[in-house]
Amino acid sequence: MEEEVEKKAGRSEAPKAPPEPENGAQEKIVISASSKKVAFATDEEITVAVEKGSGDQTERDAVLAQVEAEKRLALIRAWEESEKSKAESKAYKNLAITESWENTQIASAEARIKQIEEEIEKKKAEQAEKIRNKLVEIHKEAEVKKATIEAKRVEDIIKVREAAAKFRATGYVPRKLLRCFGS
């Protein structure tokens, strides 16, 4: 039986009594499986638990080994919970930082898109204004050319009438006309 207790305690030699706390009372760790809470029992409760047995030294050692094993398991569970909590806290913090970074980047990108769209609209308006001005210039230039052509036409018609009047007065037939007839 002593070998079984030693195996359960994870030791190859007989278990030693745990060191006494500063106040002089020994404690026993009691773990409630359903709530995973740790409670400590005083030296008197351990003594009562040991006296309930047959009083054999082996049983006392077994109880002390069990108490020590329970204490070790409780400390391991507490450490595990603490590390899990730290990991969750760290993950939550990193997620918050990542979300903040993402929101900042998205806002920056959206602002840049808006800025580019405004620049495009401004350039579009400027180009449209340039084209409208060019159309106005083209229209003015066309009007000038039309007026010049009309003036030239009127001038040519006046010259032709004067020449025709001169030819009528002199009875002379213009040569340009006769060239097409082959004289």
XYZ file of C-alpha atoms in Angstrom:
183
model
C 0.000 0.000 0.000
C 2.863 2.342 0.732
C 4.205 1.788 -2.773
C 0.830 2.789 -4.252
C 0.832 6.010 -2.243
C 4.373 6.765 -3.367
C 3.410 6.149 -6.989
C 0.364 8.423 -6.652
C 2.472 11.127 -5.062
C 5.047 10.768 -7.833
C 7.923 10.042 -5.430
C 10.306 7.179 -5.015
C 10.909 7.719 -1.293
C 8.539 8.103 1.612
C 6.720 11.443 1.572
C 7.844 14.098 3.995
C 5.465 16.286 5.915
C 4.810 19.604 4.168
C 6.559 22.620 5.638
C 4.573 24.461 8.249
C 3.199 27.886 7.401
C 4.466 30.874 9.340
C 1.487 30.956 11.686
C 2.267 27.399 12.817
C -0.869 25.702 11.509
C -0.662 23.067 8.806
C -3.099 23.354 5.955
C -4.878 20.865 3.724
C -6.130 21.741 0.263
C -9.642 20.652 -0.597
C -10.745 21.015 -4.208
C -14.370 21.072 -5.212
C -14.575 19.449 -8.660
C -17.828 21.126 -9.698
C -16.726 24.709 -9.041
C -12.931 24.223 -9.237
C -12.462 26.288 -6.089
C -9.639 25.651 -3.667
C -10.231 25.565 0.106
C -7.639 25.013 2.824
C -8.099 22.822 5.868
C -6.283 23.421 9.134
C -3.977 21.027 10.928
C -6.812 19.981 13.265
C -8.961 18.777 10.359
C -6.036 16.763 9.007
C -5.467 15.269 12.436
C -9.147 14.337 12.763
C -9.041 12.772 9.277
C -5.953 10.778 10.214
C -7.416 9.662 13.574
C -10.560 8.418 11.863
C -8.369 5.888 10.123
C -6.802 2.993 12.034
C -4.082 5.298 13.299
C -1.381 3.459 11.402
C 1.683 5.526 10.344
C 1.273 4.257 6.794
C -2.244 5.647 6.571
C -1.068 8.963 7.978
C 1.678 9.105 5.380
C -0.856 8.222 2.701
C -3.190 11.005 3.823
C -0.321 13.490 3.929
C 0.821 12.370 0.477
C -2.731 12.770 -0.806
C -2.932 16.239 0.762
C 0.391 17.163 -0.810
C -0.751 15.835 -4.195
C -4.019 17.764 -3.922
C -2.079 20.890 -3.009
C 0.210 20.424 -6.004
C -2.800 19.837 -8.302
C -4.524 22.926 -6.919
C -1.442 25.031 -7.551
C -1.169 23.623 -11.071
C -4.845 24.391 -11.737
C -4.447 27.911 -10.355
C -1.366 28.451 -12.538
C -3.246 27.072 -15.540
C -6.202 29.394 -14.971
C -3.837 32.328 -14.499
C -1.986 31.550 -17.732
C -5.259 31.080 -19.623
C -6.456 34.423 -18.312
C -3.191 36.090 -19.345
C -3.413 34.531 -22.813
C -7.019 35.650 -23.242
C -6.150 39.153 -22.041
C -3.233 39.353 -24.421
C -5.330 38.051 -27.320
C -8.128 40.525 -26.514
C -5.628 43.387 -26.354
C -4.014 42.346 -29.647
C -7.444 42.006 -31.294
C -8.372 45.486 -30.095
C -5.096 46.881 -31.438
C -5.624 45.086 -34.751
C -9.200 46.346 -35.077
C -8.053 49.872 -34.273
C -5.291 49.617 -36.886
C -7.746 48.199 -39.423
C -10.242 51.006 -38.782
C -7.487 53.610 -39.112
C -6.258 52.092 -42.378
C -9.788 51.868 -43.777
C -10.520 55.475 -42.808
C -7.245 56.588 -44.378
C -7.954 54.673 -47.586
C -11.516 56.023 -47.787
C -10.237 59.565 -47.224
C -7.677 59.070 -50.006
C -10.389 57.723 -52.323
C -12.554 60.742 -51.559
C -9.593 63.066 -52.159
C -8.826 61.393 -55.486
C -12.484 61.574 -56.514
C -12.527 65.289 -55.674
C -9.331 65.826 -57.666
C -10.823 63.913 -60.591
C -14.020 65.959 -60.435
C -11.970 69.167 -60.267
C -9.840 68.114 -63.257
C -12.977 67.015 -65.096
C -14.577 70.415 -64.480
C -11.382 72.201 -65.559
C -11.135 70.122 -68.743
C -14.817 70.645 -69.494
C -14.327 74.412 -69.037
C -11.279 74.346 -71.337
C -13.265 72.462 -73.977
C -16.189 74.901 -73.661
C -13.774 77.827 -74.048
C -12.222 76.131 -77.072
C -15.708 75.636 -78.551
C -16.406 79.339 -78.034
C -13.086 80.218 -79.721
C -13.863 77.851 -82.609
C -17.308 79.422 -82.964
C -15.834 82.937 -82.982
C -13.138 81.928 -85.488
C -15.763 80.280 -87.678
C -17.878 83.447 -87.541
C -14.871 85.520 -88.553
C -14.086 83.159 -91.435
C -17.720 83.145 -92.507
C -17.812 86.940 -92.414
C -14.572 87.091 -94.411
C -15.897 84.636 -96.982
C -19.190 86.552 -97.239
C -17.332 89.833 -97.670
C -15.120 88.251 -100.345
C -18.211 86.862 -102.074
C -19.936 90.217 -102.059
C -16.735 91.868 -103.338
C -16.365 89.264 -106.098
C -20.009 89.732 -107.131
C -19.491 93.504 -107.299
C -16.353 93.006 -109.441
C -18.209 90.618 -111.764
C -21.119 93.115 -112.146
C -18.684 95.949 -112.887
C -16.823 93.783 -115.417
C -20.112 92.698 -116.988
C -21.227 96.351 -117.226
C -17.893 97.260 -118.867
C -18.183 94.377 -121.316
C -21.716 95.466 -122.174
C -20.636 98.987 -122.714
C -17.705 98.030 -124.924
C -19.318 94.989 -126.530
C -16.310 92.935 -125.740
C -16.724 89.205 -124.939
C -14.600 87.893 -122.083
C -11.946 85.408 -123.096
C -12.153 83.193 -120.044
C -15.589 82.122 -121.033
C -14.562 81.281 -124.558
C -11.693 79.080 -123.484
C -14.049 76.372 -122.444
C -15.582 76.460 -125.940
C -12.183 75.992 -127.540
C -11.812 79.084 -129.765
